Tab-separated table of C-alpha atoms in Angstrom:
chain	number	residue	atom	x	y	z
B	2	MET	CA	-26.305	18.111	19.425
B	3	SER	CA	-26.697	14.048	18.941
B	4	THR	CA	-24.474	11.946	20.642
B	5	ASP	CA	-25.241	8.695	18.063
B	6	LEU	CA	-24.676	11.349	14.999
B	7	ILE	CA	-21.376	12.714	16.589
B	8	TYR	CA	-19.668	9.600	17.253
B	9	SER	CA	-21.267	7.254	14.913
B	10	ASP	CA	-18.198	5.597	12.081
B	11	ALA	CA	-18.731	6.634	8.236
B	12	THR	CA	-19.619	3.610	7.630
B	13	LYS	CA	-23.069	3.724	10.159
B	14	LEU	CA	-23.702	7.813	9.046
B	15	ALA	CA	-23.676	6.821	4.815
B	16	GLU	CA	-26.056	3.381	5.435
B	17	LEU	CA	-28.151	5.999	7.580
B	18	ILE	CA	-27.991	9.065	4.552
B	19	ARG	CA	-28.992	6.465	1.917
B	20	THR	CA	-31.885	5.063	3.975
B	21	ARG	CA	-32.868	8.557	4.689
B	22	GLU	CA	-32.914	8.235	8.226
B	23	VAL	CA	-31.355	11.457	8.532
B	24	SER	CA	-30.113	14.172	6.408
B	25	PRO	CA	-26.393	14.920	5.214
B	26	VAL	CA	-27.446	18.541	6.662
B	27	GLU	CA	-28.440	17.934	10.310
B	28	VAL	CA	-24.838	15.338	9.942
B	29	MET	CA	-23.414	18.805	8.738
B	30	GLN	CA	-24.357	20.601	11.292
B	31	ALA	CA	-24.290	18.400	14.104
B	32	HIS	CA	-19.950	18.157	13.275
B	33	LEU	CA	-19.739	22.275	12.836
B	34	ASP	CA	-21.885	22.050	16.438
B	35	ARG	CA	-19.299	20.122	17.506
B	36	ILE	CA	-16.347	21.985	16.273
B	37	GLU	CA	-18.031	25.428	17.647
B	38	ALA	CA	-18.253	23.667	21.565
B	39	VAL	CA	-15.001	21.331	22.472
B	40	ASN	CA	-12.925	23.226	19.415
B	41	PRO	CA	-11.435	26.282	21.767
B	42	LYS	CA	-10.618	23.391	23.823
B	43	VAL	CA	-8.314	20.989	22.064
B	44	ASN	CA	-7.382	22.775	19.039
B	45	ALA	CA	-7.441	20.499	16.270
B	46	ILE	CA	-9.691	21.821	13.883
B	47	VAL	CA	-7.739	25.573	11.944
B	48	THR	CA	-10.143	25.542	9.075
B	49	ILE	CA	-14.003	25.103	8.952
B	50	ALA	CA	-14.568	24.515	4.411
B	51	ASP	CA	-15.908	27.472	3.275
B	52	GLY	CA	-19.815	26.084	1.578
B	53	ALA	CA	-19.494	22.642	3.959
B	54	LEU	CA	-22.847	22.959	4.334
B	55	LYS	CA	-23.874	24.107	1.126
B	56	SER	CA	-22.409	21.110	0.245
B	57	ALA	CA	-24.642	19.281	2.586
B	58	LYS	CA	-27.434	20.617	1.219
B	59	ASP	CA	-26.726	19.483	-2.115
B	60	ALA	CA	-26.175	15.849	-1.298
B	61	GLU	CA	-29.482	15.853	0.173
B	62	ALA	CA	-30.550	16.849	-3.312
B	63	ALA	CA	-28.846	14.178	-4.851
B	64	VAL	CA	-30.488	12.125	-1.822
B	65	LEU	CA	-33.770	13.168	-2.316
B	66	LYS	CA	-34.254	12.926	-6.177
B	67	GLY	CA	-33.215	9.463	-6.421
B	68	ASP	CA	-29.292	9.475	-8.065
B	69	GLU	CA	-26.986	6.996	-6.815
B	70	LEU	CA	-25.232	7.522	-4.446
B	71	GLY	CA	-21.251	7.113	-3.565
B	72	PRO	CA	-20.006	4.938	-0.294
B	73	LEU	CA	-19.589	7.590	1.689
B	74	HIS	CA	-22.423	10.269	0.260
B	75	GLY	CA	-22.825	12.842	2.549
B	76	VAL	CA	-20.031	11.873	5.111
B	77	PRO	CA	-18.159	14.906	6.576
B	78	PHE	CA	-14.421	14.345	6.167
B	79	THR	CA	-11.594	15.981	7.378
B	80	VAL	CA	-7.893	16.619	5.798
B	81	LYS	CA	-4.252	17.176	7.518
B	82	ASP	CA	-3.561	21.223	6.369
B	83	SER	CA	-1.008	20.247	4.186
B	84	ILE	CA	-2.636	18.650	1.880
B	85	ASP	CA	-4.073	20.257	-0.497
B	86	THR	CA	-7.935	20.507	-0.596
B	87	ALA	CA	-9.352	23.188	-3.782
B	88	LYS	CA	-10.343	27.302	-2.661
B	89	VAL	CA	-9.519	26.142	0.819
B	90	LEU	CA	-6.778	27.269	3.197
B	91	THR	CA	-3.628	24.269	3.290
B	92	GLN	CA	-0.839	26.502	5.080
B	93	ARG	CA	0.980	23.653	5.898
B	94	GLY	CA	1.415	24.445	9.936
B	95	SER	CA	3.884	27.564	8.694
B	96	PRO	CA	3.290	31.071	8.687
B	97	ILE	CA	5.708	31.284	5.432
B	98	PHE	CA	2.129	29.778	3.331
B	99	ARG	CA	0.334	31.923	5.872
B	100	GLY	CA	-3.203	32.311	3.304
B	101	ARG	CA	-2.104	29.781	0.519
B	102	THR	CA	-5.169	29.042	-1.130
B	103	PRO	CA	-5.006	25.842	-4.000
B	104	GLU	CA	-6.717	25.088	-7.075
B	105	THR	CA	-7.033	21.521	-7.221
B	106	ASP	CA	-7.459	19.257	-4.256
B	107	ALA	CA	-4.869	15.697	-4.099
B	108	THR	CA	-5.580	13.246	-5.885
B	109	SER	CA	-6.669	11.611	-2.374
B	110	VAL	CA	-9.114	14.085	-1.149
B	111	ALA	CA	-10.684	13.952	-4.744
B	112	ARG	CA	-11.095	10.423	-3.894
B	113	MET	CA	-13.340	10.897	-0.703
B	114	LYS	CA	-15.198	13.706	-2.355
B	115	LYS	CA	-15.377	11.186	-6.039
B	116	ALA	CA	-16.851	8.540	-3.599
B	117	GLY	CA	-19.456	11.369	-1.893
B	118	ALA	CA	-17.550	12.084	1.273
B	119	LEU	CA	-18.195	15.825	1.411
B	120	LEU	CA	-15.246	18.122	2.765
B	121	LEU	CA	-15.238	19.422	6.599
B	122	ALA	CA	-12.703	20.646	7.864
B	123	LYS	CA	-8.863	21.716	7.725
B	124	THR	CA	-7.042	19.508	11.200
B	125	ASN	CA	-3.514	20.619	13.122
B	126	LEU	CA	-0.038	19.755	12.433
B	127	PRO	CA	3.164	20.824	13.247
B	128	GLU	CA	5.480	22.853	11.224
B	129	PHE	CA	5.819	21.257	7.489
B	130	SER	CA	4.356	18.539	8.759
B	131	TYR	CA	7.655	17.460	10.963
B	132	GLY	CA	7.443	17.060	14.186
B	133	ILE	CA	5.853	14.995	16.836
B	134	GLU	CA	3.652	16.949	18.065
B	135	SER	CA	0.860	19.282	16.556
B	136	ASP	CA	1.971	22.981	17.179
B	137	ASN	CA	2.891	25.308	15.366
B	138	LEU	CA	3.637	29.039	15.824
B	139	LEU	CA	0.551	30.350	13.305
B	140	SER	CA	-2.544	27.789	14.916
B	141	GLY	CA	-1.253	26.705	17.794
B	142	ARG	CA	-1.231	23.937	19.959
B	143	THR	CA	-2.976	21.081	19.794
B	144	ASN	CA	-4.409	18.517	22.851
B	145	ASN	CA	-4.996	15.677	23.344
B	146	PRO	CA	-9.126	14.937	24.338
B	147	TRP	CA	-8.653	12.714	26.838
B	148	ASN	CA	-6.096	14.824	29.033
B	149	LEU	CA	-5.637	17.568	27.419
B	150	ASP	CA	-1.684	18.702	29.322
B	151	LEU	CA	-0.970	16.074	26.788
B	152	THR	CA	0.186	15.759	23.246
B	153	PRO	CA	-2.415	13.857	20.789
B	154	GLY	CA	1.599	13.239	18.710
B	155	GLY	CA	2.199	14.817	16.081
B	156	SER	CA	2.034	15.652	12.801
B	157	SER	CA	-1.215	14.427	12.424
B	158	GLY	CA	-1.969	14.694	16.085
B	159	GLY	CA	-5.085	17.621	14.771
B	160	GLU	CA	-6.563	14.196	12.782
B	161	SER	CA	-6.635	11.887	15.215
B	162	ALA	CA	-7.818	14.436	18.277
B	163	ALA	CA	-10.874	15.316	15.973
B	164	ILE	CA	-11.622	12.159	15.576
B	165	ALA	CA	-11.843	11.021	19.293
B	166	ALA	CA	-12.624	14.418	20.500
B	167	GLY	CA	-15.922	14.076	17.297
B	168	MET	CA	-15.278	16.638	15.368
B	169	SER	CA	-15.206	14.694	12.574
B	170	PRO	CA	-16.512	10.777	11.869
B	171	LEU	CA	-12.961	9.615	9.211
B	172	GLY	CA	-10.229	11.846	8.108
B	173	LEU	CA	-7.058	12.082	5.215
B	174	ALA	CA	-3.457	12.204	7.465
B	175	THR	CA	0.186	11.514	6.664
B	176	ASP	CA	3.376	9.393	7.807
B	177	LEU	CA	6.615	9.982	7.730
B	178	ALA	CA	7.898	8.435	9.790
B	179	ILE	CA	5.156	7.601	12.783
B	180	SER	CA	2.351	10.660	11.968
B	181	VAL	CA	-0.527	8.646	10.637
B	182	ARG	CA	0.298	6.193	13.189
B	183	GLY	CA	1.816	7.699	16.379
B	184	PRO	CA	-1.337	10.309	16.791
B	185	ALA	CA	-4.333	7.440	16.632
B	186	ALA	CA	-2.478	4.912	19.393
B	187	HIS	CA	-2.441	8.118	21.244
B	188	THR	CA	-6.119	9.550	20.464
B	189	GLY	CA	-7.703	5.918	20.609
B	190	VAL	CA	-8.510	5.891	17.125
B	191	VAL	CA	-7.687	3.877	14.260
B	192	SER	CA	-5.054	4.464	11.184
B	193	LEU	CA	-3.979	2.554	8.242
B	194	LYS	CA	-0.171	3.320	6.896
B	195	ALA	CA	-0.369	0.998	3.647
B	196	THR	CA	2.243	0.065	1.797
B	197	HIS	CA	4.011	2.122	-0.041
B	198	GLY	CA	2.573	3.691	-2.872
B	199	ARG	CA	-0.758	2.066	-2.266
B	200	VAL	CA	-2.344	5.950	-2.413
B	201	PRO	CA	-0.722	8.465	-4.773
B	202	MET	CA	1.384	11.502	-2.199
B	203	THR	CA	-0.216	13.755	-5.270
B	204	GLY	CA	-1.043	17.287	-4.012
B	205	ILE	CA	1.320	16.750	-0.279
B	206	TRP	CA	4.053	18.879	0.625
B	207	PRO	CA	6.495	17.877	1.515
B	208	ARG	CA	7.665	15.109	-0.382
B	209	GLU	CA	10.699	14.280	0.069
B	210	PRO	CA	12.192	13.063	0.820
B	211	ARG	CA	9.390	10.880	-1.595
B	212	ARG	CA	10.649	7.157	-0.803
B	213	PHE	CA	8.977	7.514	2.847
B	214	TRP	CA	5.892	9.682	2.707
B	215	HIS	CA	2.941	7.886	3.205
B	216	VAL	CA	-1.000	9.524	3.158
B	217	GLY	CA	-3.615	7.664	4.421
B	218	PRO	CA	-7.240	7.026	5.896
B	219	MET	CA	-8.162	7.381	9.978
B	220	ALA	CA	-11.108	6.822	11.247
B	221	ARG	CA	-13.249	5.759	14.546
B	222	SER	CA	-13.774	1.629	12.924
B	223	ILE	CA	-11.764	-0.697	11.643
B	224	ARG	CA	-14.408	-0.782	8.365
B	225	ASP	CA	-14.104	3.223	8.130
B	226	LEU	CA	-10.723	2.568	7.229
B	227	SER	CA	-11.468	-0.380	4.895
B	228	LEU	CA	-14.075	1.518	2.591
B	229	ALA	CA	-12.186	4.872	2.976
B	230	PHE	CA	-8.619	2.354	1.618
B	231	SER	CA	-11.122	0.489	-1.506
B	232	GLN	CA	-11.035	4.306	-2.691
B	233	LEU	CA	-8.095	6.252	-2.513
B	234	VAL	CA	-5.997	2.962	-3.251
B	235	GLY	CA	-4.527	3.083	-7.060
B	236	PRO	CA	-2.079	4.834	-9.726
B	237	ASP	CA	-3.175	8.059	-10.320
B	238	GLY	CA	0.018	8.703	-13.510
B	239	GLN	CA	1.506	11.121	-11.727
B	240	ASP	CA	2.778	9.561	-7.915
B	241	GLY	CA	6.186	7.812	-10.315
B	242	TYR	CA	6.085	5.576	-6.724
B	243	SER	CA	2.428	4.803	-7.138
B	244	SER	CA	2.288	2.179	-10.041
B	245	SER	CA	0.476	-1.147	-8.230
B	246	ALA	CA	-3.126	-1.498	-9.419
B	247	ILE	CA	-3.475	-4.961	-7.660
B	248	SER	CA	-7.043	-4.275	-6.348
B	249	PHE	CA	-8.283	-4.220	-2.343
B	250	ASP	CA	-10.800	-6.258	-1.217
B	251	ASN	CA	-11.374	-5.532	2.231
B	252	GLY	CA	-10.976	-8.501	3.965
B	253	ILE	CA	-13.389	-8.157	6.285
B	254	GLY	CA	-16.188	-10.315	7.133
B	255	ILE	CA	-13.852	-13.173	4.680
B	256	SER	CA	-13.384	-16.482	6.384
B	257	ASN	CA	-9.620	-18.114	5.905
B	258	LYS	CA	-9.452	-20.973	4.396
B	259	ARG	CA	-6.565	-21.326	6.894
B	260	PRO	CA	-5.663	-20.291	10.924
B	261	LEU	CA	-3.580	-16.830	9.920
B	262	ARG	CA	0.302	-17.428	11.349
B	263	VAL	CA	0.789	-14.881	13.971
B	264	GLY	CA	4.460	-13.413	15.496
B	265	TRP	CA	4.120	-10.971	18.224
B	266	LEU	CA	7.795	-8.975	19.509
B	267	VAL	CA	7.857	-6.320	21.643
B	268	GLY	CA	11.576	-6.238	21.546
B	269	PRO	CA	14.773	-6.910	21.175
B	270	GLY	CA	14.861	-4.430	18.447
B	271	PHE	CA	12.007	-1.235	19.778
B	272	GLY	CA	14.256	-0.295	22.717
B	273	PRO	CA	12.785	0.604	26.002
B	274	ILE	CA	8.726	-0.479	25.668
B	275	ASP	CA	6.384	0.204	29.000
B	276	PRO	CA	5.264	-2.307	30.553
B	277	GLU	CA	1.852	-1.319	30.141
B	278	THR	CA	1.665	-1.433	26.649
B	279	ALA	CA	3.566	-4.992	26.381
B	280	SER	CA	0.867	-6.581	28.046
B	281	THR	CA	-1.737	-4.955	25.367
B	282	VAL	CA	0.673	-6.660	22.986
B	283	GLU	CA	0.354	-9.520	24.861
B	284	ALA	CA	-3.284	-9.463	25.429
B	285	ALA	CA	-4.041	-8.837	21.801
B	286	ALA	CA	-1.417	-11.974	20.751
B	287	GLU	CA	-4.082	-14.062	23.481
B	288	ALA	CA	-6.952	-13.010	22.064
B	289	LEU	CA	-5.979	-13.730	18.411
B	290	ILE	CA	-5.530	-17.852	19.582
B	291	ASP	CA	-9.182	-17.654	20.367
B	292	PHE	CA	-9.744	-16.620	16.426
B	293	GLY	CA	-7.770	-20.420	15.745
B	294	HIS	CA	-4.920	-18.607	14.777
B	295	ILE	CA	-1.176	-19.912	15.928
B	296	VAL	CA	-0.075	-17.239	17.229
B	297	GLU	CA	3.366	-17.361	19.148
B	298	SER	CA	6.423	-14.584	20.073
B	299	VAL	CA	8.913	-14.162	18.065
B	300	ARG	CA	12.307	-12.604	17.255
B	301	ILE	CA	13.343	-10.576	13.986
B	302	PRO	CA	17.211	-10.705	14.477
B	303	ALA	CA	17.417	-8.081	11.062
B	304	LEU	CA	15.923	-5.286	13.627
B	305	GLU	CA	18.605	-6.511	16.158
B	306	ARG	CA	21.431	-6.024	13.144
B	307	ASP	CA	19.846	-2.285	12.437
B	308	PHE	CA	18.428	-0.374	14.639
B	309	GLY	CA	15.228	1.500	12.033
B	310	LEU	CA	15.000	4.982	13.996
B	311	ASP	CA	18.904	5.300	13.509
B	312	VAL	CA	18.594	3.754	9.792
B	313	PHE	CA	15.682	6.530	9.128
B	314	SER	CA	17.501	9.464	11.258
B	315	ARG	CA	20.839	8.680	8.723
B	316	LEU	CA	18.722	8.728	5.529
B	317	HIS	CA	15.797	11.695	5.764
B	318	VAL	CA	18.045	14.214	7.124
B	319	LEU	CA	20.355	14.728	4.279
B	320	GLU	CA	17.159	14.060	1.989
B	321	MET	CA	14.818	16.446	3.408
B	322	LYS	CA	17.116	19.492	4.622
B	323	PRO	CA	18.067	20.806	1.104
B	324	GLY	CA	13.575	20.693	0.707
B	325	VAL	CA	14.072	22.693	4.127
B	326	VAL	CA	16.780	25.185	3.614
B	327	LYS	CA	15.010	26.016	0.195
B	328	THR	CA	11.720	27.350	1.702
B	329	THR	CA	12.795	28.903	4.890
B	330	ALA	CA	15.854	31.251	2.552
B	331	GLY	CA	15.004	35.110	3.183
B	332	ARG	CA	12.560	34.551	5.379
B	333	SER	CA	11.912	36.638	9.105
B	334	GLU	CA	12.595	34.835	11.948
B	335	ASN	CA	9.638	34.958	13.533
B	336	GLU	CA	8.408	32.695	10.345
B	337	ILE	CA	10.412	29.793	11.058
B	338	GLY	CA	9.356	27.206	14.242
B	339	ASP	CA	11.339	25.233	15.844
B	340	MET	CA	11.455	21.844	14.530
B	341	ALA	CA	12.626	24.049	11.064
B	342	ARG	CA	15.474	25.482	12.869
B	343	PHE	CA	16.283	21.890	14.704
B	344	MET	CA	16.390	20.187	10.568
B	345	LEU	CA	18.569	23.658	9.621
B	346	GLY	CA	20.680	23.381	12.210
B	347	LEU	CA	21.917	19.103	11.784
B	348	PRO	CA	24.922	18.156	10.418
B	349	ASP	CA	24.714	16.477	7.025
B	350	THR	CA	25.476	12.837	6.943
B	351	PRO	CA	28.674	11.932	5.629
B	352	ALA	CA	28.015	9.901	1.951
B	353	ALA	CA	29.636	7.106	3.892
B	354	ASP	CA	27.122	7.104	6.966
B	355	TYR	CA	24.369	7.720	4.138
B	356	ILE	CA	25.836	4.399	2.038
B	357	ASP	CA	25.220	2.983	5.453
B	358	ALA	CA	21.958	3.339	6.142
B	359	VAL	CA	20.966	2.952	2.445
B	360	GLN	CA	22.722	-1.123	2.658
B	361	GLY	CA	20.909	-0.950	6.200
B	362	ALA	CA	17.534	-0.103	5.412
B	363	GLU	CA	17.323	-2.892	2.455
B	364	ARG	CA	19.110	-5.172	5.067
B	365	LEU	CA	15.654	-3.866	7.265
B	366	LYS	CA	13.339	-5.571	4.316
B	367	ASP	CA	15.498	-8.430	3.748
B	368	GLY	CA	14.334	-9.212	7.672
B	369	TYR	CA	10.807	-9.183	6.935
B	370	ALA	CA	11.032	-10.511	3.914
B	371	GLU	CA	12.371	-13.752	5.628
B	372	TYR	CA	9.950	-12.797	8.358
B	373	PHE	CA	6.327	-13.209	5.765
B	374	GLN	CA	8.057	-16.078	4.457
B	375	LYS	CA	6.533	-18.538	7.722
B	376	TYR	CA	4.107	-15.632	9.234
B	377	ASP	CA	1.159	-13.460	7.698
B	378	VAL	CA	0.800	-10.861	10.557
B	379	LEU	CA	3.302	-9.284	12.641
B	380	LEU	CA	1.951	-7.790	15.933
B	381	THR	CA	3.681	-5.018	18.189
B	382	PRO	CA	3.465	-1.767	20.479
B	383	VAL	CA	2.708	1.177	17.953
B	384	LEU	CA	4.797	3.823	20.978
B	385	PRO	CA	6.584	2.054	23.336
B	386	THR	CA	4.839	4.479	25.653
B	387	PRO	CA	1.310	5.481	25.916
B	388	SER	CA	1.429	9.805	25.878
B	389	PHE	CA	3.356	12.365	27.982
B	390	LYS	CA	2.957	15.453	28.757
B	391	HIS	CA	3.159	18.871	25.655
B	392	GLY	CA	6.623	20.252	25.153
B	393	GLN	CA	8.810	16.585	27.575
B	394	ALA	CA	12.293	16.198	25.634
B	395	GLU	CA	12.649	13.343	27.076
B	396	LEU	CA	11.138	8.965	28.241
B	397	LEU	CA	12.241	7.925	31.150
B	398	ILE	CA	10.708	3.822	30.037
B	399	ASN	CA	12.090	0.500	32.342
B	400	GLY	CA	14.222	3.084	33.602
B	401	GLN	CA	15.793	4.209	31.038
B	402	THR	CA	16.039	7.255	29.515
B	403	ILE	CA	15.208	7.832	25.890
B	404	ASN	CA	14.783	10.859	23.716
B	405	ILE	CA	11.176	11.812	23.228
B	406	MET	CA	12.623	10.912	19.019
B	407	GLY	CA	12.776	7.905	20.808
B	408	ILE	CA	9.231	7.555	20.572
B	409	MET	CA	9.306	6.069	16.620
B	410	ASN	CA	11.246	3.604	17.694
B	411	ILE	CA	8.430	1.176	17.027
B	412	THR	CA	7.151	2.974	13.838
B	413	SER	CA	9.605	3.943	11.857
B	414	HIS	CA	10.707	0.530	10.511
B	415	LEU	CA	7.703	0.416	8.514
B	416	SER	CA	7.999	3.806	6.942
B	417	ILE	CA	11.790	2.458	5.912
B	418	THR	CA	10.789	-0.424	4.961
B	419	GLY	CA	7.583	0.739	3.178
B	420	LEU	CA	4.955	-2.387	4.443
B	421	PRO	CA	2.213	-1.351	5.762
B	422	GLY	CA	0.525	-1.577	9.518
B	423	VAL	CA	-2.827	-0.597	10.844
B	424	SER	CA	-3.116	1.024	14.271
B	425	MET	CA	-5.718	0.774	17.112
B	426	ARG	CA	-6.191	1.461	20.177
B	427	PHE	CA	-6.732	-2.537	22.298
B	428	GLY	CA	-5.315	-1.062	25.852
B	429	THR	CA	-6.090	1.787	28.616
B	430	SER	CA	-3.020	3.376	30.852
B	431	LYS	CA	-3.577	3.450	34.919
B	432	GLU	CA	-3.844	7.368	33.840
B	433	GLY	CA	-6.496	6.486	31.396
B	434	MET	CA	-4.641	6.694	28.399
B	435	PRO	CA	-5.051	4.646	25.416
B	436	ILE	CA	-3.233	1.867	24.875
B	437	GLY	CA	-2.567	1.062	21.188
B	438	VAL	CA	-1.618	-2.359	19.008
B	439	GLN	CA	-0.137	-2.509	15.357
B	440	ILE	CA	-1.034	-5.164	12.902
B	441	VAL	CA	1.947	-5.264	10.544
B	442	GLY	CA	1.972	-7.378	7.264
B	443	SER	CA	3.183	-8.125	4.301
B	444	TRP	CA	3.808	-5.962	1.118
B	445	GLN	CA	0.407	-5.011	-0.260
B	446	ALA	CA	-1.511	-7.253	2.001
B	447	GLU	CA	-3.628	-4.754	3.409
B	448	SER	CA	-6.810	-7.353	3.728
B	449	THR	CA	-4.976	-9.160	5.801
B	450	ILE	CA	-3.475	-6.765	8.862
B	451	LEU	CA	-7.156	-5.417	8.150
B	452	HIS	CA	-9.075	-8.257	8.988
B	453	THR	CA	-6.254	-9.450	11.928
B	454	ALA	CA	-7.666	-5.671	13.649
B	455	SER	CA	-11.449	-5.999	13.009
B	456	GLN	CA	-11.336	-9.436	15.291
B	457	LEU	CA	-9.499	-7.303	17.384
B	458	GLU	CA	-12.553	-5.313	17.687
B	459	GLN	CA	-15.086	-7.656	18.625
B	460	VAL	CA	-13.550	-8.569	21.241
B	461	SER	CA	-12.031	-5.294	22.832
B	462	THR	CA	-13.800	-3.502	25.681
B	463	VAL	CA	-11.864	-0.352	24.723
B	464	ARG	CA	-13.517	0.415	21.440
B	465	ASP	CA	-15.682	2.722	22.322
B	466	LEU	CA	-14.720	3.923	25.062
B	467	GLN	CA	-14.772	8.072	24.176
B	468	PRO	CA	-12.896	10.838	25.582
B	469	LYS	CA	-15.278	13.455	28.106
B	470	LEU	CA	-15.063	16.991	27.152
């Protein structure tokens, strides 16, 4: 097995394939071998795509014939198991959907294939993509490659763990309140939650609450996020929220005409933050000063008035619960997992509280809109703390105990408001676990945050670290 291949980013693999320095078959086989070697420990991969090697052989033939090649030609990619893949199992982390095989690809999958990428495998998730750990009754628990006793997060923990462990160079994941960005931070990879609606959710379940769901790429490098996003972006005529036809410039290497105005924030408004996490955000802010940007500590009053996770919780229960009720109706006890039971047991949000939460979400959007009149970028933690043990119910941060759901205290803001954010590693805890930072931009400003992230990547001392498995 070639370590160079399994830890190369997708952009590099595409270049090697295009120049015939390596074949798509070699790349695919290297990743299949890696899955066989380490997946029993990590349990990130739940299904290998039938015909993965055949698709690689077809891609190799196209290279040899001199066919026109897509930007990701011959590069394997993995897909979270809530995203439909034609003729390949998509079981949504639940015995209820055991054996389910879609006839068509989700829009995001189809677009990756159109760019030349080859479906390698499906990755683990919590039941119905609902949970902050990737564990379910059908395919079990995913472990963090950096420490198997710790969680890779949820709900896209299988995807993040697969990339971190060298089983995949690139993948698709979904995000309701944390699920693209949190797992990336837990495992030290990079991810992008774009502006809501920029990438269609067609072919992805569940859809409720539609105004909070996102789909986005996970990868090894910022340039891979940019490349993948450039292929995924744009309306498909089926997702009503995906209506923006704004063209995308990936921003990497572009010289800005003026310094960026960057604010950094670790509170108030986010709840308690682990000191190592706060220090990592401050270090990233200081690094951006060296690029000539104007960087300062900020506060956003709207975040102090309306606590984002509280707003999200009051909104999404009333909107998501009916779908869970319908899906689980008539099912046996051994088909329904803990997260579905948790949702079913939650009381409906009273109408007055729901309306207040709607208005709270609007106030948060207004507050961010005001912030981005003055600043180009907001730098925050992704999570309040590095990864933690499986099954943990509470977190102790700075002497304060919070419910484990508080892991979403920061990420939920961007889901409520629809703002774009990049998650990337920029530090390491004293226990050796990745610590991430979140780079936030205004609506439709993906090129700005990807450019900023690429600059941080240039000076990062942790970008090339890999777990020992």
